Amino acid sequence: MDINMYKKVQQTNVHKSEKCKFNKRSLVKTGIFLFFFLSLTTVYSQAYTSTQAHEDRVNAIFPFETSTNSDTSFYSAGNDGFIIKWSPNDGMGEHYQISDLQIQKVVRNPATGDIAVYETDGVSTHRVAVVDSKSFAKRYTKRFANSVTSLSFSEKGTHLIVGTAAVNGTFIINARTGTITKRTNDVSGIVTMAKTGESEKRAVLYSPTGSLIYYDLSTMKQIKKLSTENMLEQPMIFGTGKVKDRFFAGVKDNVIFLIDATNGKILAQYPAKDPFIFAAKSAHEEGFYFTTNSGKSYSLKTITDEMLIKQIGATGMQTLNPPTPLVVKNFIGLRSRDSFTCAAKNSGSIILGTQSGNIYTMTSVPESETYTLFPMTEKMYERIYDIDTNKSDFYLLTASTIYKSSFDSRQVDRIGGNTAQTNILSYADDVILWSKGERKPVQRVSDGQTSILFSPTTSLQNMRVFGDKLVYIQGNSSVGLFNLSNGNNQEIYSGTSIQDAIMYDENYLYVAKTSTGGTDSPLISVNIHTKETVPLKMPGNVAFSLSYDYDSSRKNVYGVIIRPETQGEGNVTEVFSYNPATKVLNTLLRLADEDTTAFTTLHYPYVYTNLGKNQVYACNVETKKNMLYRRSASMPIKMVRSGNRIAILNRNGSISWYTSTSQAITADWYLTVDGDWFEF
């Protein structure tokens, strides 16, 4: 579904007074099941262990080291929605995807080990989720109207402190229950750092307006407010031993500021290009560290606590004379066109994340020679972009290759090359290649030979095979019909915000789209010959992800619809069944939230869907019973079925195999960079 187009139209929609009528008994049963389903979505999930890098930018690194332990493990999180727990002793990481959005922040509860993450689309969705570190089940999720600017657990893990980009937008959350217990009412500025003391009664906050605020969490009142340097990024409190948490640091315009946290006065300033700052946490270590980029190489430098203590009595001088940083080592080795994006110190090691998704580590032991960095991660697997079946074999598409596979025979054959197409369709013994969101020519691959069927005039959004016809959508505004037998190509329908289309029979198409309000419907029928359109009685904002068995005598159409909640605010997402002959609309499953990426796949009598994004479940439309398939480490985005064998394509490009009668994963397949299959 094109969510950007949906949101754009939604902004202009009028409020709809017409409400959808549902079978109440069916809806109650569905609601009860779905509540149960969503509460167990990750209980049976499992991580996979490997040295595979993140698929995209690394945004955050959180070390396990504290003032009382020297645990060398750490979490990394990135744009791919994965959190990875790394164990440097063996170099392996436990991978698990907890979001289809980018994760910008990750922290760990020092008492329970629970993980808190900030997940966002970078525009309007801002969520903080707390996840069990063993089962990966989400304990709770909190939504915020504004972006999250800081995220931290209190010293003993009692509170989760969330700062947002709003006036008085800092929230104190019960870390166990997820209940917002308090909110700052006298901190008007945005808070980008919050750290409590050991008693958890007080906290120090930093606001980019240029304030260090000491705050009483019992009374929710300011104790004192210190003026200091404004607009600092990477703000942090540091200092161990006798000067525990005495110092404050941040970065501004390629200058590092070291500040006395008791009065806000600057102790030292250091120019540094593209710096990252971090400090020791354990009692047996001390000092502040930073990296700087000299162009051809990087440097790791340190300022000891002792050097800063000497500066405390010198801050009254008119000319600040800061101590010279000690060069720990100079280092090279970052791969071409890559760049560092985050860093941390963890029990004698420096950890660096990059734009490409790699993790680098090095020790903080001084080196006289230039040190060469090597990533602890590597690209082990090729991404599978799409999957389809011809009822006997499964076709898999990577960036460069088309494979035909059978799980039962464990046979995998290369049947052709791919020139960066992203989508594959099965047609008889051939395959059709196309690319979502692009204008690349649609290709047919037969016996290893590739031919061009047609070139779209605008970007393709969707494409389906029905008999010997291709139904396709261009630019969310046009539905076309291509005849694979004679090459005839024609536009059948043009409109706005088109999401999906199916060929019902030789005379009619059904088109799912965004409703514009009033008497408009999100589902319409289109006469292929006369082009006459008829809106169907289906109240809702938008319909998408249609499923239909063109070769069957059963004539129900299935799909997903988002509509206003009948009671209360917000929208709900539903998997529906519609019978064109009787005009009967039924709800199969319901989610009390918006899910603009849910798919449906029909293999009668089962309708499969990933409603809720986290797992696939099957709804038997005859028995009204449902079955949940336990997910892999990555979230499902598509499923196909051949006989009793089900293949689910995951977001990280792996394939999870199931039998239709069992919830358990039979196997996870990853395609290695050498073109072999690795099975978990």
XYZ file of C-alpha atoms in Angstrom:
680
model
C 0.000 0.000 0.000
C 1.229 3.522 -0.789
C 0.904 5.016 2.691
C 2.166 8.451 1.630
C -0.633 8.752 -0.906
C -3.113 7.456 1.668
C -2.046 10.029 4.264
C -2.180 12.820 1.704
C -5.758 12.022 0.769
C -6.717 11.467 4.409
C -5.733 15.051 5.205
C -8.443 16.270 2.831
C -11.127 13.757 3.764
C -14.300 14.875 5.437
C -15.626 13.026 8.470
C -17.740 10.061 7.430
C -20.982 9.593 9.286
C -21.800 6.255 7.710
C -20.617 3.321 9.821
C -19.948 -0.199 8.643
C -22.391 -2.898 9.790
C -20.795 -6.084 11.033
C -21.845 -9.501 12.159
C -21.621 -8.850 15.904
C -21.150 -12.462 16.926
C -18.328 -12.904 14.406
C -16.720 -9.618 15.423
C -16.757 -10.499 19.117
C -15.136 -13.843 18.459
C -12.587 -12.264 16.181
C -11.800 -9.516 18.665
C -11.235 -12.020 21.465
C -8.974 -14.128 19.306
C -7.031 -11.156 18.020
C -6.425 -9.808 21.502
C -5.031 -13.204 22.448
C -3.027 -13.365 19.246
C -1.408 -9.982 19.634
C -0.498 -10.632 23.242
C 1.523 -13.677 22.195
C 3.074 -12.376 18.998
C 6.679 -12.824 20.081
C 6.538 -15.408 22.834
C 7.629 -18.182 20.498
C 10.076 -16.133 18.451
C 13.760 -16.812 18.402
C 16.834 -14.861 17.391
C 19.387 -16.155 14.925
C 23.079 -15.960 15.702
C 25.684 -14.850 13.176
C 28.208 -12.145 12.336
C 25.841 -10.600 9.778
C 25.924 -6.793 9.762
C 22.895 -4.526 9.983
C 21.266 -4.021 6.595
C 21.380 -0.248 6.959
C 22.745 2.547 9.146
C 23.635 1.765 12.770
C 21.974 4.421 14.945
C 22.783 3.379 18.496
C 25.155 1.263 20.557
C 24.445 0.485 24.193
C 27.202 -1.197 26.263
C 26.364 -3.545 29.142
C 29.219 -2.260 31.296
C 28.162 -0.451 34.479
C 29.967 0.922 37.524
C 29.633 -2.490 39.186
C 30.370 -4.945 36.349
C 32.658 -5.386 33.375
C 30.284 -7.170 30.976
C 31.697 -6.831 27.467
C 28.376 -7.465 25.683
C 26.527 -4.658 23.924
C 23.437 -3.920 21.833
C 23.401 -2.304 18.425
C 20.281 -0.975 16.707
C 19.645 0.550 13.309
C 17.392 1.589 10.471
C 16.604 -2.062 9.688
C 14.537 -2.413 12.881
C 16.893 -5.031 14.310
C 18.479 -5.123 17.724
C 21.587 -7.278 17.939
C 23.177 -8.471 21.146
C 26.893 -8.848 20.510
C 29.267 -11.010 22.527
C 32.779 -9.821 21.610
C 34.365 -12.946 23.110
C 33.101 -15.048 20.203
C 32.273 -12.207 17.795
C 28.720 -13.452 17.314
C 25.479 -11.502 17.484
C 21.934 -12.550 18.388
C 19.727 -10.862 15.771
C 16.075 -10.036 16.243
C 13.808 -7.590 14.414
C 11.394 -5.834 16.737
C 10.142 -3.116 14.377
C 9.458 -2.391 10.731
C 10.578 1.176 11.482
C 14.045 2.504 12.140
C 15.303 2.236 15.713
C 16.974 5.457 16.752
C 17.746 4.698 20.407
C 18.251 1.602 22.555
C 18.839 1.327 26.319
C 18.892 -1.572 28.779
C 17.246 -1.802 32.177
C 20.077 -2.428 34.688
C 17.774 -4.404 36.995
C 15.669 -6.583 34.671
C 17.637 -6.621 31.433
C 14.575 -5.397 29.506
C 15.308 -3.393 26.375
C 13.710 -0.026 25.612
C 13.838 1.289 22.050
C 12.666 4.376 20.220
C 11.178 3.411 16.863
C 10.093 5.978 14.286
C 9.338 6.570 10.631
C 11.082 9.925 10.950
C 7.852 11.806 10.227
C 4.775 11.189 12.335
C 5.181 7.865 14.124
C 7.068 7.996 17.423
C 6.972 4.957 19.702
C 8.905 3.745 22.718
C 8.661 -0.007 23.214
C 9.960 -2.101 26.105
C 10.931 -5.634 25.129
C 11.769 -8.736 27.145
C 15.410 -9.504 26.360
C 14.880 -13.292 26.356
C 11.535 -13.897 24.678
C 11.519 -10.623 22.668
C 7.881 -10.140 23.641
C 6.893 -6.488 23.828
C 5.863 -5.677 27.383
C 4.279 -2.402 26.329
C 4.454 0.384 23.748
C 3.972 4.099 24.368
C 3.098 6.468 21.539
C 4.173 10.107 21.533
C 3.010 13.032 19.436
C 6.543 14.396 19.096
C 9.935 12.896 18.335
C 11.821 11.328 21.227
C 14.940 13.308 22.126
C 16.216 11.244 25.062
C 15.682 7.763 26.443
C 17.150 6.335 29.648
C 16.428 4.030 32.551
C 16.971 5.254 36.083
C 19.963 3.921 37.990
C 18.107 0.955 39.518
C 15.738 0.433 36.594
C 12.605 1.651 38.385
C 11.803 4.429 35.917
C 12.013 4.880 32.172
C 12.604 8.546 31.381
C 11.483 9.755 27.950
C 12.239 13.235 26.665
C 10.299 14.528 23.649
C 10.473 17.542 21.357
C 7.645 19.315 23.150
C 7.298 21.937 25.862
C 7.274 20.177 29.245
C 7.598 16.990 27.235
C 9.615 14.816 29.610
C 7.774 11.758 30.941
C 8.546 9.478 33.889
C 7.240 5.971 33.163
C 6.932 3.005 35.480
C 9.479 0.711 33.854
C 7.591 -2.435 34.845
C 4.004 -1.503 33.911
C 4.473 1.181 31.277
C 2.241 3.627 33.144
C 3.174 7.290 32.815
C 3.467 8.278 36.477
C 4.763 11.823 36.171
C 5.496 14.585 33.698
C 7.690 17.661 34.073
C 5.599 20.807 34.235
C 8.340 23.332 34.864
C 10.968 22.381 32.256
C 9.859 24.353 29.231
C 12.797 23.408 27.041
C 13.392 20.148 25.197
C 15.394 17.606 27.216
C 18.049 15.645 25.313
C 19.705 13.927 28.297
C 18.444 12.579 31.626
C 20.467 10.706 34.239
C 19.421 9.819 37.785
C 21.528 9.337 40.883
C 21.869 6.000 42.643
C 18.872 6.708 44.894
C 16.710 7.545 41.858
C 15.283 10.492 43.798
C 17.091 13.081 41.725
C 18.080 13.493 38.110
C 20.148 15.864 36.036
C 18.622 17.006 32.730
C 20.185 18.861 29.821
C 18.205 21.254 27.634
C 19.718 22.557 24.360
C 18.565 26.038 25.439
C 21.758 25.939 27.510
C 20.642 24.565 30.864
C 21.697 21.824 33.246
C 18.687 21.192 35.467
C 18.868 19.279 38.733
C 15.443 17.810 39.329
C 13.654 16.180 42.263
C 11.739 13.175 40.906
C 9.727 12.843 44.123
C 8.216 16.327 44.021
C 8.751 16.906 40.268
C 10.298 20.282 41.036
C 13.536 21.899 39.972
C 16.271 21.916 42.591
C 18.553 24.225 40.645
C 19.135 25.362 37.091
C 22.627 26.082 35.754
C 23.460 28.065 32.633
C 25.915 26.362 30.294
C 26.735 25.944 26.595
C 23.651 25.622 24.402
C 22.814 23.341 21.464
C 25.187 20.554 22.492
C 24.788 17.211 20.774
C 25.766 13.806 22.215
C 25.239 15.205 25.755
C 26.583 12.976 28.526
C 27.468 12.922 32.220
C 30.736 11.180 33.128
C 33.317 10.669 35.820
C 34.139 7.646 37.995
C 35.474 7.010 41.481
C 35.806 10.124 43.628
C 34.526 12.336 40.809
C 31.610 10.099 39.824
C 29.240 12.004 37.496
C 31.112 15.255 38.144
C 31.564 16.217 34.493
C 29.318 16.986 31.543
C 30.258 16.898 27.840
C 28.772 17.605 24.427
C 29.604 18.482 20.831
C 28.780 21.625 18.869
C 30.026 22.682 15.430
C 32.966 20.240 15.515
C 34.053 21.440 18.949
C 33.984 19.264 22.076
C 32.963 20.980 25.333
C 33.933 19.593 28.741
C 31.958 21.210 31.553
C 31.861 21.150 35.340
C 28.439 19.645 36.035
C 28.224 21.333 39.452
C 28.250 24.891 38.077
C 27.925 24.699 34.267
C 31.347 26.307 33.655
C 33.450 25.210 30.692
C 36.628 23.354 31.710
C 37.995 22.688 28.228
C 37.238 22.935 24.519
C 38.771 20.859 21.755
C 38.313 21.160 17.986
C 37.533 17.770 16.431
C 36.173 16.888 13.015
C 33.141 14.577 13.022
C 33.775 13.578 16.642
C 32.143 10.906 18.776
C 32.450 11.126 22.542
C 32.246 8.455 25.245
C 33.650 7.678 28.679
C 34.478 4.819 31.015
C 31.706 3.619 33.326
C 33.326 1.010 35.554
C 35.016 2.000 38.815
C 38.414 0.603 37.768
C 38.549 2.807 34.655
C 38.424 6.552 34.254
C 38.662 9.220 31.621
C 36.889 10.825 28.717
C 37.515 9.654 25.128
C 36.759 11.044 21.698
C 37.481 10.307 18.047
C 38.399 12.838 15.397
C 38.738 12.578 11.620
C 41.905 13.943 10.020
C 40.831 13.040 6.479
C 43.157 10.140 5.756
C 42.976 8.612 9.207
C 41.220 8.866 12.558
C 42.521 9.460 16.058
C 41.354 8.201 19.440
C 42.190 10.667 22.214
C 41.573 10.826 25.951
C 41.400 13.327 28.814
C 41.872 11.780 32.252
C 39.721 12.696 35.241
C 42.841 13.942 36.980
C 43.551 16.405 34.166
C 40.012 17.765 34.465
C 40.202 18.039 38.263
C 43.157 20.384 37.859
C 41.032 22.526 35.542
C 38.292 23.018 38.134
C 40.293 25.675 39.987
C 41.392 27.362 36.767
C 38.021 28.185 35.242
C 38.116 31.716 36.628
C 41.044 32.599 34.351
C 40.266 34.974 31.494
C 42.037 32.707 28.986
C 41.157 29.043 29.248
C 44.239 26.849 28.990
C 42.904 23.302 28.675
C 45.174 20.265 29.041
C 46.403 18.666 25.834
C 44.536 15.444 25.038
C 46.566 12.249 25.053
C 46.621 10.403 21.728
C 45.700 6.781 22.413
C 46.086 5.653 18.816
C 45.669 6.648 15.201
C 43.639 4.240 13.125
C 42.519 3.492 9.576
C 40.480 0.762 7.904
C 36.993 2.189 7.374
C 35.684 0.860 4.113
C 35.378 3.157 1.122
C 32.403 5.553 1.140
C 31.379 4.396 4.595
C 31.272 6.652 7.653
C 30.937 6.305 11.409
C 27.488 7.042 12.835
C 27.723 6.175 16.556
C 30.224 5.022 19.149
C 30.556 3.819 22.748
C 33.138 2.589 25.230
C 32.626 -0.782 26.874
C 35.043 -2.400 29.335
C 38.309 -1.549 27.624
C 36.906 -1.575 24.085
C 35.784 1.154 21.699
C 32.775 0.211 19.549
C 31.884 2.092 16.357
C 28.822 1.711 14.121
C 28.707 2.823 10.487
C 26.382 4.091 7.782
C 26.548 0.779 5.927
C 25.563 -1.269 8.985
C 28.949 -2.590 10.062
C 30.339 -2.712 13.606
C 34.017 -2.065 14.315
C 35.814 -2.590 17.629
C 39.259 -1.772 18.985
C 40.834 -1.705 22.416
C 41.607 1.467 24.357
C 45.193 0.231 24.843
C 47.676 2.831 23.489
C 49.394 2.039 20.160
C 52.462 3.745 18.728
C 51.884 2.476 15.181
C 48.822 3.283 13.090
C 46.185 0.712 13.901
C 44.121 -0.935 11.144
C 40.459 -1.478 11.999
C 38.618 -4.572 10.850
C 34.832 -4.960 11.138
C 33.571 -7.599 13.527
C 30.571 -7.888 11.201
C 30.420 -9.138 7.658
C 27.894 -9.530 4.909
C 27.197 -13.240 5.036
C 23.855 -13.441 3.237
C 22.307 -12.230 0.022
C 18.882 -10.636 0.283
C 15.929 -12.391 -1.322
C 13.708 -9.618 -2.681
C 10.635 -11.589 -3.705
C 9.128 -15.060 -3.912
C 6.329 -16.745 -5.898
C 5.118 -20.236 -6.752
C 3.631 -22.028 -9.768
C 1.828 -24.529 -7.470
C 4.760 -26.974 -7.627
C 8.015 -25.007 -7.382
C 9.042 -21.847 -5.582
C 10.763 -18.996 -7.422
C 13.168 -16.746 -5.509
C 14.609 -13.446 -6.702
C 17.877 -11.833 -5.576
C 19.586 -8.723 -6.941
C 21.373 -10.747 -9.618
C 19.766 -14.187 -9.858
C 16.484 -16.088 -10.263
C 16.298 -19.411 -8.415
C 13.822 -22.268 -8.567
C 13.589 -24.254 -5.367
C 11.852 -27.160 -3.681
C 12.153 -27.474 0.069
C 11.221 -31.157 0.157
C 13.914 -32.157 -2.328
C 16.346 -29.513 -1.006
C 16.971 -28.732 -4.680
C 17.921 -25.178 -5.642
C 18.522 -24.319 -9.302
C 19.628 -21.111 -10.964
C 17.252 -20.448 -13.850
C 18.325 -16.996 -14.976
C 19.944 -13.683 -14.233
C 18.376 -10.522 -12.896
C 19.324 -6.953 -13.761
C 18.268 -5.351 -10.460
C 14.517 -6.004 -10.752
C 12.825 -6.304 -7.351
C 9.668 -8.373 -7.971
C 8.855 -11.741 -9.484
C 5.632 -13.397 -10.706
C 5.108 -16.979 -11.793
C 3.362 -17.589 -15.124
C 3.091 -21.220 -16.299
C 6.734 -22.378 -16.480
C 8.034 -18.831 -16.947
C 8.568 -15.903 -14.622
C 7.828 -12.203 -15.026
C 10.111 -9.571 -13.523
C 9.185 -6.001 -12.592
C 10.188 -3.337 -10.057
C 7.888 -1.618 -7.580
C 8.206 2.168 -7.577
C 10.233 2.247 -10.808
C 9.735 2.544 -14.572
C 11.871 -0.422 -15.520
C 10.581 -2.511 -18.447
C 8.507 -5.548 -17.497
C 10.393 -8.695 -18.505
C 9.507 -12.324 -19.190
C 12.079 -15.048 -18.548
C 11.515 -18.310 -20.436
C 14.094 -21.111 -20.617
C 16.760 -18.701 -19.426
C 15.979 -16.165 -22.157
C 14.736 -12.680 -21.206
C 12.368 -10.602 -23.340
C 10.626 -7.274 -22.712
C 6.827 -7.352 -22.465
C 6.240 -3.593 -22.200
C 7.669 -0.434 -20.684
C 5.480 1.455 -18.188
C 4.893 5.174 -18.714
C 5.182 5.916 -14.976
C 6.402 3.970 -11.955
C 4.760 0.616 -11.308
C 3.054 0.144 -7.941
C 1.598 -3.339 -8.258
C 1.246 -6.203 -10.728
C -0.735 -9.476 -10.702
C -1.246 -12.464 -13.020
C -4.842 -13.592 -13.706
C -5.043 -16.371 -16.275
C -3.150 -15.031 -19.297
C -3.564 -11.380 -18.254
C -1.363 -9.005 -16.282
C -3.202 -6.427 -14.184
C -0.893 -3.585 -13.195
C -1.034 -0.192 -11.495
C 0.995 2.796 -12.644
C 1.654 5.792 -10.432
C -1.339 5.075 -8.158
C -3.525 6.603 -10.875
C -3.969 4.040 -13.636
C -4.951 0.363 -13.906
C -3.711 -1.413 -17.008
C -4.397 -4.823 -18.547
C -1.703 -6.639 -20.558
C -2.580 -9.751 -22.572
C 0.285 -12.256 -22.318
C -1.068 -14.206 -25.297
C -1.165 -11.439 -27.915
C 0.661 -8.474 -26.324
C -2.390 -6.225 -26.281
C -1.980 -3.490 -23.651
C -4.727 -1.076 -22.553
C -5.699 1.221 -19.705
C -8.909 0.074 -18.001
C -9.328 2.640 -15.228
C -7.809 5.942 -14.187
C -8.341 7.699 -10.874
C -6.532 8.806 -7.740
C -4.896 6.938 -4.870
C -5.268 3.465 -6.410
C -3.842 0.783 -4.128
C -4.585 -2.582 -5.746
C -6.640 -4.287 -8.468
C -7.762 -7.806 -9.341
C -9.343 -9.300 -12.436
C -12.625 -10.863 -11.297
C -13.564 -12.423 -14.634
C -13.353 -11.575 -18.319
C -15.712 -8.649 -17.802
C -14.839 -7.006 -14.484
C -11.977 -5.642 -12.423
C -12.174 -4.752 -8.740
C -10.076 -1.755 -7.737
C -9.033 -0.896 -4.170
C -8.228 2.724 -3.468
C -8.394 5.553 -0.954
C -11.854 7.003 -0.424
C -12.249 10.738 -0.968
C -15.279 10.980 1.335
C -18.993 11.465 0.805
C -20.516 8.663 -1.259
C -17.133 7.493 -2.523
C -16.073 3.921 -1.702
C -12.611 2.390 -1.203
C -13.627 -0.558 -3.410
C -15.142 -0.217 -6.889
C -15.981 -2.514 -9.780
C -14.897 -1.593 -13.311
C -16.381 -3.009 -16.520
C -13.380 -3.974 -18.671
C -15.241 -3.351 -21.929
C -17.351 -0.252 -21.207
C -15.055 1.230 -18.485
C -18.167 1.870 -16.370
C -17.379 2.108 -12.649
C -19.625 1.252 -9.710
C -18.695 2.081 -6.097
C -19.442 -0.804 -3.733
C -21.030 -0.387 -0.339
C -17.935 -0.556 1.821
C -17.472 2.288 4.297
C -13.863 2.978 5.123
C -10.862 5.169 4.442
C -8.774 2.905 2.240
C -8.766 -0.666 0.915
C -5.711 -2.572 -0.277
C -4.018 -5.993 -0.524
C -6.814 -7.778 -2.410
C -6.847 -11.570 -2.778
C -8.931 -13.631 -5.176
C -8.789 -17.099 -6.719
C -9.295 -16.407 -10.427
C -9.264 -20.112 -11.330
C -11.886 -21.117 -8.765
C -15.674 -21.093 -8.865
C -15.681 -19.424 -5.448
C -16.246 -15.738 -5.978
C -15.440 -14.006 -2.695
C -12.926 -11.186 -2.732
C -10.661 -10.722 0.294
C -8.586 -7.763 1.334
C -7.665 -5.230 4.000
C -9.515 -2.047 4.899
C -8.748 0.795 7.290
C -11.791 2.567 8.699
C -12.703 4.880 11.591
C -13.292 3.237 14.951
C -17.058 2.944 15.540
C -16.580 3.741 19.201
C -13.865 6.110 20.324
C -11.139 7.790 18.311
C -8.625 6.511 15.815
C -8.816 3.899 13.080
C -8.985 0.125 12.948
C -7.618 -2.269 10.338
C -9.671 -5.263 9.217
C -9.294 -8.244 6.941
C -12.588 -8.500 5.045
C -14.518 -10.882 2.826
C -16.835 -9.483 0.131
C -19.254 -11.405 -2.049
C -20.077 -9.390 -5.210
C -23.192 -11.454 -5.936
C -24.850 -11.068 -2.534
C -23.147 -7.763 -1.626
C -22.350 -9.267 1.801
C -19.344 -7.804 3.626
C -17.848 -9.746 6.547
C -14.966 -9.016 8.866
C -12.540 -11.893 9.378
C -9.957 -10.265 11.630
C -9.661 -6.900 13.325
C -6.778 -4.857 14.695
C -7.463 -1.816 16.871
C -4.760 0.180 15.108
C -3.607 1.185 11.645
C -1.538 -1.302 9.671
C -0.852 0.020 6.192
C 1.458 -2.863 5.194
C -0.720 -5.906 5.939
C -0.969 -8.487 3.168
C -3.575 -11.129 2.401
C -2.960 -14.341 0.484
C -5.765 -16.734 -0.447
C -5.291 -20.493 -0.531
C -8.836 -21.692 -0.021
C -10.193 -22.239 2.573
C -7.408 -20.224 4.235
C -6.819 -16.494 4.087
C -3.293 -15.718 5.296
C -2.315 -12.316 6.635
C 0.398 -10.592 8.649
C -2.056 -8.130 10.208
C -0.181 -6.528 13.095
C 3.105 -6.879 11.137
C 4.697 -9.310 13.529
C 3.496 -12.771 12.480
C 1.470 -14.653 9.886
C -1.757 -16.351 10.802
C -4.304 -18.294 8.802
C -8.057 -17.764 8.973
C -10.112 -20.761 7.875
C -13.191 -19.165 6.279
C -15.147 -22.421 6.486
C -14.521 -23.484 10.094
C -13.889 -19.909 11.400
C -10.809 -21.245 13.192
C -7.477 -19.485 13.072
C -3.872 -20.609 13.404
C -0.790 -18.574 14.230
C 2.598 -19.325 12.664
C 5.501 -18.700 15.002
C 7.731 -16.093 13.438
C 11.411 -16.101 12.653
C 13.942 -13.532 13.863
C 12.738 -11.176 11.144
C 9.238 -9.882 10.396
C 7.182 -11.489 7.591
C 6.299 -9.474 4.482
C 4.929 -12.083 2.056
C 3.807 -15.712 1.963
C 3.135 -18.229 -0.781
C 1.899 -21.808 -0.556
C 2.342 -24.881 -2.721
C 0.507 -27.980 -1.583
C 1.218 -28.465 2.111
C 4.368 -26.351 2.022
C 4.361 -22.687 3.039
C 7.215 -20.266 2.379
C 7.314 -16.894 4.144
C 9.594 -14.124 2.952
C 10.991 -12.052 5.818
C 12.103 -8.435 5.861
C 15.775 -9.361 6.104
C 15.532 -11.405 2.915
C 15.419 -14.864 4.518
C 12.824 -17.577 3.892
C 10.977 -19.362 6.694
C 9.475 -22.742 5.796
C 6.364 -24.260 7.364
C 3.868 -27.030 6.791
C 0.255 -25.879 6.632
C -0.730 -27.927 9.691
C 1.994 -26.849 12.123
C 2.720 -23.557 13.864
C 6.417 -24.327 14.208
C 9.092 -23.233 11.749
C 10.457 -26.167 9.780
C 13.598 -24.245 8.809
C 14.981 -20.793 8.056
C 16.929 -20.440 4.830
C 19.527 -17.763 4.198
C 21.265 -17.427 0.856
C 25.011 -16.953 1.351
C 27.093 -14.553 -0.730
C 28.621 -17.634 -2.369
C 25.228 -18.710 -3.671
C 24.670 -21.551 -1.215
C 21.795 -22.088 1.189
C 22.472 -21.905 4.902
C 19.792 -23.457 7.070
C 19.001 -22.566 10.698
